[in-house]
Amino acid sequence: MIVLPRKTASGVRSTAAVVLAQLESTLLQLPVAELEPSPQELQSSGRGRFLLEHAAPFSAFLTDSFGRQHNYLRISLTEKCNLRCQYCMPEEGVQLTPKSELLTAQEIITLARLFVKEGVEKIRLTGGEPLIRPDVVDIVGQLNKLEGLKTIAITTNGINLARLLPRLKEAGVNAVNISLDTLVPAKYEFIVRRKGFHKVMEGIHKATELGYHPVKVNCVVMRGFNEDELLGFVEFTKDLPLDVRFIEYMPFDGNKWNFKKMVSYKEMLDTIKQRWPELEKLPCEASSTAKSYKVPHFQGQISFITSMSEHFCGSCNRLRITADGNLKVCLFGSSEVSLRDHLRSGASQEELVEIIGAAVSRKKKQHAEPALMSFPLRQDALQYPPNSKQCGHTSSHWPTLRASLSKQMEKALLKNKLPGQLILPVSHPEQQCYIRTRILQTQMRGFCVFQKDTSSTFDTKCLEASPVGQVSADCQLKEASPGSEFCTRDSASCSEVPRASDNLTHTDEEGRATMVDVGGKPDSRRRAVAGAVVRLGEKAFGMVRQNQMKKGDVLAVAQIAGIQGAKLTSQLIPLCHNIPLSHVEVSLSLDEARCAVVIHCSCQTWGKTGVEMEALTAASLAALTVYDMCKAVTHDIVIEEVKLLSKTGGQRGDFSRA
């Protein structure tokens, strides 16, 4: 007779193991005929139904309501990081959780043991930067003793990897992911705001020497930063057993998300196939987050993490524990459960498993789409422009804004429960209609920034990027401010725009500084070119030409600084509008006759105001960067000829310096 133990909170995994052991022992004593009960007999028997339902080897507590079994746990060892990557963290860092509120090494092992007992087979240690935690090797060693754990992986920025990896390998680490977003040392320093490129490369080579095959290299691809290095990264896999994983730029609060920065998987793949048309697709596991490819005869391979364009929620098998002990069942989800608090309050293992199981059972079918990514442009919105009736309470042809809005956007947009409707913080339906129209138009141009002015009756302005098409709309609204009129995009003629003024436009009647209202101006293509010259002197000029400056490649860093400066102009010049630029180009050349660096900057946009200030700011920041990188050699540096060279577009006409 088989004695079935009472099911406890520790899960059906342990129950099933006991049942199977007893079943095996009993079956050995039974005649063969008794070993083959029919399905009907099993279903009719209470014991048989239990076996059919609970004999699965995986814990029900780690299986969600959609049948996804979570056998992969990511544990953050620390919030600290020794880099300040621009897409991840502000330069000044973030406010850290007090040490007393972080998980201790023993608490990490206790929770890990619990998850492994319930079926977790792979644990990845993350951060922050996990290798700056002093006891990381000891933690790995203790994890390696957990029976049933097959893989201990670590994700690192690589700065400390070459020094620690031999000990980590001995302790039990059998998979390594290294973050590296560029193969250009100067660009690396610009992106991460720290030195260390050569340490990362040393860590990659150390990993290959120690037999890690493949060594995974994570590269976040960002338009305007490193999308031009895709082919270089693929070439990186030619002679090394690497898996370079191109990751779509992901939005998080605080990283100044702009979906124009995202380079999609398909765009990356097309670029690579133009160079290597023979690129082969590799098979992958069902739960894999990566789409893998290989250039024939290359040692390594490449992969794409399509977290934004093609999510992999349906096969997600991952859970996360933060450094302060919160369980996250979804990286994009906001809900967390503090395992630390329950652990420190004396909760038993059974109670902890129940808490974990409840959290897993609440996991949604797929993650919420991030703010601004969730403005999908439906084809029917192009074919059937909204009319005035649709500007009321129904809008069947408006795209549904399925946004999980960031904290900043929640103040500007509120999603209605009814599909296809969007409630905006303005009082009149016609204003809501106008803004919805502008959102739709702006989707075709790129990125929309909302600005609220509580003193204005028309308080939301949308600043646009370059166009790839236009949408006409019958519902338009004249701006409420006196002395100006709104120009409808679909009309053959626009209302008169104020002529160029002989007075200063950035001061009011009382002489106080004021920002120019450009709401009544027509949209047009704007372009501006500015230049600057930096005289270095013979010694510094020679070192720049031979790339011998200790701070790095002067021309490369100055070029990136100029591009970044153009994009930040409105934050540096108080009365400048925030303009979404469609293109920025910064070039630097050497003038041997003058021992000078000649800077040339071009900016473009489609909008209501020009980009002269953006071009001038780019030239100025590039020049200042050259000065900064050369001042250790000499202070006899002269920045001169910072000037606008030309501009096109706008009501004041074109300009070209003779």
XYZ file of C-alpha atoms in Angstrom:
658
model
C 0.000 0.000 0.000
C 1.290 3.471 -0.895
C 1.027 6.001 1.898
C 0.625 9.478 0.458
C 2.093 12.273 2.576
C -0.061 15.317 3.259
C 0.685 18.124 0.773
C 2.539 20.914 2.536
C 3.476 24.458 1.559
C 6.933 23.294 0.543
C 5.330 22.341 -2.753
C 4.352 19.314 -4.752
C 7.953 18.793 -5.887
C 8.945 17.150 -2.596
C 5.564 15.394 -2.388
C 5.960 13.952 -5.848
C 9.452 12.712 -5.013
C 8.165 10.803 -1.986
C 5.219 9.420 -3.953
C 7.457 8.234 -6.788
C 9.891 6.604 -4.376
C 7.099 4.720 -2.606
C 5.489 3.862 -5.915
C 8.738 2.387 -7.251
C 9.195 0.293 -4.110
C 5.633 -1.010 -4.276
C 5.661 -1.764 -7.983
C 8.615 -4.062 -7.610
C 6.444 -6.354 -5.508
C 3.413 -6.394 -7.856
C 2.616 -8.803 -10.707
C 3.092 -7.383 -14.172
C -0.654 -7.361 -14.871
C -1.195 -5.050 -11.932
C 1.317 -2.523 -13.292
C -0.914 -1.308 -16.116
C -4.060 0.362 -14.733
C -6.267 1.916 -17.382
C -6.696 5.692 -17.578
C -10.320 5.199 -16.557
C -9.204 3.364 -13.439
C -6.741 6.127 -12.571
C -9.359 8.833 -13.088
C -11.905 6.979 -10.956
C -9.412 6.454 -8.161
C -8.727 9.363 -5.823
C -5.147 8.193 -5.455
C -4.807 7.873 -9.248
C -6.152 11.369 -9.825
C -3.618 12.702 -7.322
C -0.765 10.956 -9.121
C -1.870 12.194 -12.516
C -2.179 15.735 -11.200
C 0.873 15.982 -8.972
C 3.518 13.602 -10.298
C 5.090 16.384 -12.430
C 8.670 17.064 -11.328
C 8.302 20.859 -11.288
C 6.941 22.920 -8.418
C 3.441 24.339 -8.757
C 4.588 27.331 -6.739
C 6.941 28.418 -9.540
C 4.375 27.812 -12.289
C 2.159 30.763 -13.147
C -1.444 30.790 -14.312
C -0.319 30.595 -17.946
C 1.692 27.411 -17.404
C 5.134 29.062 -17.523
C 7.619 27.227 -15.314
C 10.197 29.537 -13.743
C 13.475 27.695 -13.389
C 15.772 30.707 -13.827
C 16.467 33.154 -11.001
C 18.403 36.418 -11.247
C 19.798 37.743 -7.972
C 21.135 41.279 -7.659
C 24.084 41.326 -5.258
C 24.377 45.108 -5.017
C 22.897 48.377 -6.241
C 26.352 49.921 -6.606
C 28.204 50.232 -9.892
C 31.658 51.514 -10.759
C 30.448 52.941 -14.098
C 27.880 55.615 -14.973
C 26.477 54.454 -18.312
C 24.429 57.228 -19.902
C 21.456 54.998 -20.730
C 21.402 53.488 -17.247
C 22.346 55.962 -14.539
C 22.768 59.721 -14.066
C 26.338 60.965 -13.750
C 25.936 61.735 -10.053
C 24.734 58.179 -9.379
C 21.542 57.185 -7.607
C 20.436 57.194 -4.011
C 21.508 53.856 -2.555
C 19.580 51.686 -0.142
C 21.170 51.588 3.343
C 23.407 48.559 3.801
C 21.248 47.276 6.645
C 18.339 46.911 4.230
C 20.297 44.884 1.661
C 20.357 41.108 1.674
C 23.258 39.559 3.549
C 25.223 36.693 2.019
C 23.448 34.216 4.278
C 20.019 35.574 3.318
C 20.935 35.263 -0.368
C 21.916 31.626 0.123
C 18.786 30.893 2.157
C 16.509 32.247 -0.558
C 18.528 30.603 -3.318
C 18.291 27.235 -1.548
C 14.522 27.661 -1.333
C 14.170 28.415 -5.049
C 16.488 25.584 -6.087
C 14.507 23.158 -3.929
C 11.382 24.214 -5.813
C 12.927 23.686 -9.251
C 15.243 26.579 -10.160
C 18.163 25.210 -12.172
C 19.971 28.395 -13.150
C 20.968 31.411 -11.057
C 22.485 34.557 -12.532
C 24.236 37.066 -10.282
C 23.750 40.674 -11.345
C 23.969 44.164 -9.905
C 24.660 47.039 -10.106
C 28.047 45.520 -10.699
C 28.222 42.189 -8.824
C 32.030 41.971 -8.878
C 32.417 45.000 -6.593
C 30.774 43.054 -3.757
C 33.669 41.829 -1.557
C 32.122 38.429 -0.762
C 31.058 37.552 -4.309
C 33.462 34.581 -4.566
C 32.215 33.163 -1.243
C 28.585 33.550 -2.366
C 29.346 31.656 -5.586
C 31.056 28.903 -3.609
C 28.012 28.434 -1.366
C 25.620 28.467 -4.300
C 27.709 25.790 -5.977
C 26.907 23.444 -3.066
C 23.150 23.581 -3.711
C 21.983 20.224 -5.036
C 20.019 20.576 -8.237
C 21.531 23.881 -9.349
C 23.029 23.341 -12.796
C 24.239 26.799 -13.828
C 25.764 29.744 -11.970
C 26.133 32.692 -14.313
C 27.312 36.230 -13.763
C 26.691 39.467 -15.661
C 29.442 42.057 -15.289
C 30.760 45.231 -16.856
C 34.123 43.483 -17.029
C 36.229 46.038 -15.154
C 37.237 43.569 -12.415
C 36.710 40.371 -14.396
C 40.273 39.507 -15.419
C 41.403 39.727 -11.785
C 38.531 37.738 -10.256
C 37.531 35.237 -12.930
C 40.065 32.497 -12.075
C 38.730 32.405 -8.496
C 35.127 32.654 -9.658
C 35.604 29.748 -12.048
C 37.102 27.656 -9.286
C 34.193 28.571 -7.003
C 31.631 27.445 -9.572
C 30.795 30.150 -12.139
C 30.195 28.397 -15.458
C 28.706 31.183 -17.611
C 29.804 34.798 -18.124
C 28.073 37.793 -19.714
C 30.140 40.947 -20.244
C 28.614 44.334 -21.080
C 30.404 46.273 -23.822
C 28.620 48.848 -25.979
C 31.459 50.044 -28.191
C 34.807 48.929 -29.571
C 36.124 52.515 -29.663
C 38.003 53.423 -26.443
C 37.104 57.133 -26.576
C 33.442 56.386 -27.186
C 33.501 53.863 -24.337
C 34.711 56.558 -21.940
C 32.012 58.885 -23.228
C 29.185 56.353 -22.796
C 30.194 55.009 -19.362
C 31.748 58.286 -18.100
C 34.754 56.320 -16.821
C 37.975 54.818 -18.135
C 38.355 51.049 -18.371
C 37.960 49.888 -21.970
C 41.213 47.940 -21.947
C 40.256 46.211 -18.672
C 37.036 45.007 -20.256
C 38.884 43.656 -23.292
C 41.345 41.941 -20.974
C 38.428 40.321 -19.156
C 36.917 39.053 -22.419
C 40.180 37.452 -23.474
C 40.713 35.989 -19.985
C 37.284 34.346 -20.165
C 38.097 32.716 -23.502
C 41.463 31.545 -22.153
C 39.750 29.903 -19.185
C 37.500 27.906 -21.491
C 34.201 29.789 -21.362
C 32.573 28.949 -24.692
C 30.835 31.065 -25.647
C 31.652 34.233 -23.782
C 28.523 36.360 -24.077
C 29.077 40.047 -24.831
C 26.025 42.253 -24.223
C 25.794 45.332 -26.446
C 22.941 47.824 -26.005
C 22.434 49.359 -29.440
C 21.484 53.059 -29.446
C 20.872 55.205 -32.473
C 23.336 58.062 -32.577
C 25.759 56.262 -30.265
C 26.894 52.907 -31.579
C 24.608 51.589 -34.339
C 27.479 52.296 -36.724
C 29.554 49.607 -34.961
C 27.298 46.633 -35.706
C 29.623 45.245 -38.364
C 32.646 45.720 -36.114
C 31.019 43.670 -33.383
C 30.165 40.903 -35.849
C 33.796 40.933 -37.015
C 34.757 40.569 -33.333
C 33.311 37.023 -33.416
C 35.534 35.906 -36.295
C 38.481 34.628 -34.270
C 37.006 34.418 -30.759
C 34.313 32.093 -29.334
C 31.972 34.962 -28.476
C 28.233 35.388 -28.583
C 27.740 39.113 -29.185
C 24.189 39.872 -28.096
C 22.687 43.029 -29.593
C 20.098 44.341 -27.143
C 17.338 46.721 -28.170
C 17.496 49.899 -26.098
C 14.967 49.516 -23.282
C 13.077 52.308 -21.500
C 13.313 52.806 -17.755
C 12.383 55.833 -15.675
C 15.295 58.240 -15.592
C 17.153 57.203 -18.721
C 15.555 59.965 -20.808
C 13.803 57.478 -23.068
C 13.259 58.568 -26.630
C 12.139 55.789 -28.919
C 14.122 57.349 -31.767
C 17.164 55.912 -29.988
C 15.933 52.358 -30.446
C 17.359 50.365 -33.341
C 15.078 47.406 -33.950
C 16.225 43.839 -34.394
C 15.081 43.786 -38.018
C 16.984 46.957 -38.846
C 20.140 45.559 -37.249
C 19.712 42.255 -39.062
C 19.260 43.986 -42.429
C 22.428 46.015 -41.894
C 24.455 42.905 -41.058
C 23.028 40.857 -43.936
C 24.119 43.513 -46.407
C 27.703 42.741 -45.363
C 27.262 38.996 -44.754
C 24.337 37.751 -46.879
C 25.305 34.186 -45.989
C 24.383 34.780 -42.325
C 22.808 31.604 -40.893
C 19.986 31.400 -38.350
C 20.708 29.040 -35.454
C 18.159 26.919 -33.572
C 17.269 28.090 -30.075
C 15.532 26.777 -26.966
C 11.871 27.569 -26.390
C 12.622 29.765 -23.352
C 15.519 31.616 -24.998
C 15.324 35.401 -25.150
C 17.773 35.552 -28.056
C 17.503 35.076 -31.800
C 20.903 33.691 -32.793
C 22.830 33.859 -36.059
C 26.277 32.886 -37.260
C 28.548 33.904 -40.093
C 29.872 30.663 -41.619
C 33.449 29.877 -40.602
C 33.422 32.435 -37.762
C 34.282 30.976 -34.352
C 31.588 32.917 -32.566
C 28.016 33.973 -33.222
C 25.667 36.917 -32.753
C 22.256 37.171 -31.121
C 19.460 39.713 -30.841
C 17.512 40.426 -27.650
C 14.210 41.765 -29.001
C 12.690 42.902 -25.727
C 10.999 45.901 -27.346
C 10.066 44.984 -30.925
C 9.205 41.311 -30.355
C 8.747 40.529 -26.695
C 9.299 36.970 -25.440
C 6.838 37.034 -22.558
C 5.096 33.847 -23.690
C 8.136 31.719 -22.852
C 9.464 33.744 -19.920
C 10.970 31.521 -17.229
C 12.711 34.228 -15.179
C 12.255 35.612 -11.695
C 14.323 38.360 -10.078
C 15.387 39.198 -6.553
C 16.615 42.762 -6.055
C 19.546 43.682 -3.838
C 17.159 44.708 -1.060
C 15.316 41.400 -1.219
C 12.252 42.197 -3.328
C 10.889 39.522 -5.642
C 10.000 40.787 -9.127
C 8.149 38.378 -11.373
C 8.532 40.732 -14.365
C 11.349 43.146 -15.149
C 8.853 45.698 -16.491
C 6.332 45.200 -13.722
C 6.051 47.602 -10.819
C 4.812 45.077 -8.269
C 7.335 43.633 -5.818
C 7.140 41.389 -2.765
C 9.695 41.822 0.021
C 11.131 38.397 0.787
C 13.673 40.113 3.034
C 10.998 41.412 5.398
C 9.294 38.031 5.652
C 12.644 36.307 6.117
C 13.711 38.663 8.901
C 10.339 38.423 10.618
C 10.887 34.696 11.077
C 8.715 33.251 8.302
C 9.131 29.516 7.831
C 10.222 27.977 4.540
C 6.659 26.825 3.935
C 5.357 30.344 4.433
C 8.019 31.815 2.150
C 7.140 29.335 -0.583
C 3.467 30.259 -0.254
C 4.373 33.960 -0.598
C 6.530 33.255 -3.648
C 3.834 31.093 -5.203
C 1.209 33.790 -4.719
C 3.456 36.357 -6.438
C 4.202 34.033 -9.365
C 0.507 33.245 -9.800
C -0.176 36.975 -10.260
C 2.312 37.311 -13.108
C 0.655 38.824 -16.175
C 0.596 37.284 -19.614
C 2.991 39.902 -20.948
C 4.745 43.000 -19.720
C 3.196 46.415 -20.041
C 4.526 48.394 -22.976
C 6.686 51.301 -21.885
C 5.731 54.938 -22.276
C 6.161 56.389 -25.740
C 6.823 52.950 -27.214
C 3.097 52.371 -26.923
C 2.003 54.841 -29.573
C 1.453 52.331 -32.398
C 0.360 53.864 -35.680
C -2.405 51.739 -37.167
C -2.829 51.618 -40.914
C -6.510 52.485 -40.721
C -5.596 55.749 -39.000
C -3.838 56.760 -42.203
C -6.635 55.625 -44.491
C -9.432 57.234 -42.463
C -8.454 60.576 -40.921
C -10.568 61.480 -37.874
C -13.473 63.816 -38.384
C -15.118 66.172 -35.963
C -17.557 63.548 -34.717
C -14.724 61.251 -33.837
C -13.248 63.999 -31.733
C -15.997 63.483 -29.174
C -16.494 60.394 -27.077
C -15.705 57.794 -29.710
C -12.812 57.520 -32.138
C -12.907 54.194 -33.890
C -10.004 55.002 -36.168
C -7.696 56.381 -33.519
C -4.878 54.107 -32.423
C -5.326 52.690 -28.950
C -2.654 54.071 -26.691
C -1.766 50.950 -24.746
C 0.712 52.734 -22.548
C 2.169 51.813 -19.244
C 3.132 55.413 -18.649
C 6.178 56.608 -16.799
C 5.663 58.817 -13.785
C 6.342 61.917 -15.811
C 3.883 60.979 -18.562
C 1.154 59.949 -16.117
C 0.776 63.617 -15.211
C 0.084 64.488 -18.825
C -1.885 61.496 -20.124
C -4.561 59.366 -18.463
C -5.775 56.247 -20.193
C -9.544 55.667 -20.329
C -11.009 52.272 -19.621
C -12.748 52.400 -23.010
C -10.476 51.245 -25.881
C -9.516 53.891 -28.378
C -10.044 56.839 -26.044
C -7.452 59.070 -24.476
C -8.225 61.544 -21.718
C -5.908 64.540 -21.633
C -5.531 67.188 -18.889
C -7.428 69.912 -20.741
C -10.953 71.070 -20.162
C -12.514 71.269 -23.622
C -13.305 68.302 -25.931
C -12.063 70.221 -28.953
C -8.713 70.717 -27.248
C -8.506 66.985 -26.550
C -9.315 66.369 -30.199
C -6.572 68.712 -31.357
C -3.990 67.108 -29.094
C -4.971 63.617 -30.222
C -4.535 64.805 -33.792
C -1.091 66.169 -32.949
C -0.105 62.899 -31.274
C -1.061 60.998 -34.405
C 0.830 63.436 -36.620
C 3.853 63.322 -34.376
C 3.967 59.521 -34.428
C 4.975 59.836 -38.047
C 7.829 62.151 -37.144
C 9.330 60.546 -34.093
C 9.070 61.783 -30.541
C 6.568 63.994 -28.738
C 7.336 66.121 -25.695
C 4.385 67.533 -23.759
C 4.722 70.829 -21.951
C 2.033 72.053 -19.585
C 1.491 75.705 -18.810
C -1.210 76.088 -16.171
C -1.666 79.775 -16.921
C -2.708 79.181 -20.521
C -6.144 78.132 -21.764
C -4.406 76.016 -24.360
C -1.798 74.388 -22.197
C -0.264 71.508 -24.101
C 2.319 71.934 -26.827
C 3.825 69.217 -28.942
C 7.323 69.643 -30.317
C 7.944 67.592 -33.413
C 10.807 65.769 -35.089
C 11.498 65.299 -38.801
C 8.597 64.096 -40.976
C 8.248 60.912 -42.946
C 4.662 61.696 -43.925
C 1.681 63.786 -43.000
C -1.784 63.219 -41.589
C -4.578 65.630 -42.351
C -7.320 66.225 -39.821
C -10.559 68.170 -39.981
C -10.461 68.943 -36.308
C -8.081 71.812 -35.633
C -7.978 74.395 -32.908
C -6.924 78.001 -32.947
C -4.582 78.890 -30.152
C -6.162 80.994 -27.437
C -3.344 83.472 -27.044
C -4.125 86.880 -28.574
C -2.324 88.182 -31.614
C -1.543 84.841 -33.192
C -3.409 82.253 -35.232
C -2.970 78.556 -35.714
C -2.074 77.317 -39.185
C -3.902 74.123 -40.155
C -1.665 71.568 -41.796
C -4.149 70.534 -44.475
C -5.160 73.973 -45.711
C -3.841 75.388 -48.918
C -3.022 78.691 -47.288
C -2.027 79.572 -43.764
C -3.001 82.548 -41.689
C -0.478 85.343 -41.685
C 2.546 84.798 -39.499
C 4.071 87.845 -37.800
C 6.858 89.403 -39.819
C 10.444 89.570 -38.641
C 10.705 91.973 -35.751
C 13.143 94.868 -35.468
C 13.035 94.430 -31.710
C 14.438 91.759 -29.422
C 12.013 88.853 -29.436
C 13.075 87.330 -26.103
C 11.925 90.265 -23.963
C 8.424 91.419 -23.093
C 7.090 94.994 -23.032
C 8.640 95.557 -19.619
C 12.045 94.280 -20.676
C 11.851 90.953 -18.843
C 13.182 87.769 -20.414
C 10.471 85.649 -22.018
C 10.339 82.566 -24.186
C 9.053 83.158 -27.700
C 5.687 81.535 -28.436
C 6.149 79.582 -31.681
C 2.711 77.960 -31.622
C 1.407 80.020 -34.541
C 4.358 79.427 -36.832
C 4.086 76.975 -39.735
C 6.201 73.823 -39.724
C 9.073 73.700 -42.178
C 12.349 71.964 -42.696
C 15.104 73.815 -40.829
C 18.845 73.431 -41.232
C 21.739 75.347 -39.727
C 25.513 75.068 -40.046
C 27.988 76.538 -37.556
C 31.740 76.425 -37.194
C 34.586 77.066 -34.796
C 38.374 77.025 -34.819
C 40.661 75.929 -31.969
C 44.285 77.089 -32.277
C 46.450 74.639 -30.320
C 50.037 75.610 -30.957
C 52.634 73.393 -32.555
C 53.253 70.918 -29.692
C 49.626 70.190 -28.807
C 48.659 70.079 -32.468
C 51.329 67.459 -33.159
C 50.110 65.294 -30.265
C 46.513 65.529 -31.437
C 47.535 64.603 -34.967
C 49.415 61.547 -33.681
C 46.688 60.703 -31.129
C 49.101 60.900 -28.198
C 46.962 62.776 -25.675
C 46.643 60.955 -22.344
C 42.904 61.615 -22.197
C 42.304 59.726 -25.436
C 41.318 60.434 -29.009
C 40.679 64.191 -28.990
C 38.833 64.368 -32.306
C 36.555 61.395 -31.572
C 35.587 62.597 -28.100
C 35.016 66.167 -29.332
C 32.814 64.898 -32.137
C 30.600 62.974 -29.704
C 30.529 65.950 -27.329
C 29.332 68.186 -30.151
C 26.506 65.813 -31.051
C 25.491 65.513 -27.416
C 25.673 69.292 -26.993
C 23.310 69.874 -29.900
C 20.745 67.564 -28.310
C 21.042 69.303 -24.928
C 20.837 72.888 -26.164
C 17.494 73.687 -24.513
C 18.935 72.610 -21.160
C 21.979 74.855 -21.568
C 20.432 77.983 -23.155
C 17.471 79.040 -20.970
C 15.094 80.441 -23.599
C 15.699 77.853 -26.320
C 12.884 75.515 -27.275
C 13.307 71.767 -26.870
C 13.683 70.719 -30.507
C 13.716 67.068 -31.594
C 16.565 66.978 -34.086
C 16.306 64.713 -37.112
C 20.027 64.841 -37.873
C 23.248 66.132 -36.308
C 26.624 65.966 -37.997
C 29.890 67.128 -36.410
C 33.170 66.934 -38.302
C 36.648 67.966 -37.185
C 39.649 68.481 -39.431
C 43.256 69.514 -38.871
C 44.648 72.748 -40.316
C 48.425 72.368 -40.281
C 49.069 75.917 -41.448
C 47.372 77.342 -38.347
C 48.063 74.370 -36.034
C 44.333 74.341 -35.458
C 41.317 72.057 -35.271
C 38.517 73.244 -37.571
C 35.023 72.290 -36.443
C 31.972 72.089 -38.695
C 28.504 71.319 -37.263
C 25.196 70.789 -39.064
C 21.741 70.342 -37.478
C 18.366 69.595 -39.067
C 14.767 69.387 -37.891
C 11.175 69.736 -39.064
C 9.362 72.190 -36.865
C 8.313 75.721 -35.981
C 11.656 77.210 -35.010
C 15.215 77.078 -36.281
C 18.258 75.120 -35.153
C 20.916 77.839 -35.230
C 21.454 77.556 -31.482
C 21.799 73.792 -31.710
C 24.495 74.114 -34.382
C 26.321 76.840 -32.440
C 26.126 74.831 -29.205
C 27.514 71.773 -30.975
C 30.436 73.780 -32.345
C 31.089 75.405 -28.964
C 31.029 72.147 -26.973
C 33.231 70.403 -29.495
C 35.714 73.295 -29.242
C 35.623 73.280 -25.427
C 36.204 69.530 -25.421
C 39.304 69.975 -27.586
C 40.506 72.612 -25.124
C 39.825 70.359 -22.131
C 41.699 67.410 -23.590
C 44.717 69.507 -24.599
C 45.073 71.899 -21.647
C 47.501 69.571 -19.830
C 49.997 70.237 -22.634
C 49.459 73.981 -22.952
C 47.082 76.727 -21.901
C 48.017 78.828 -24.901
C 44.911 77.658 -26.751
C 42.586 80.059 -28.543
C 38.971 79.288 -29.445
C 37.845 81.605 -32.229
C 35.496 82.037 -35.152
C 32.501 80.478 -33.388
C 29.846 81.582 -35.839
C 26.792 80.647 -37.842
C 27.764 79.759 -41.388
C 24.333 79.235 -42.902
C 20.678 78.533 -42.180
C 17.652 77.558 -44.253
C 13.929 77.581 -43.488
C 11.836 79.856 -41.333
C 9.996 83.145 -41.792
C 13.145 85.285 -41.863
C 14.465 83.506 -44.929
C 17.767 81.806 -45.633
C 21.180 83.025 -44.545
C 24.648 82.238 -45.841
C 27.860 83.823 -44.610
C 30.040 85.049 -47.456
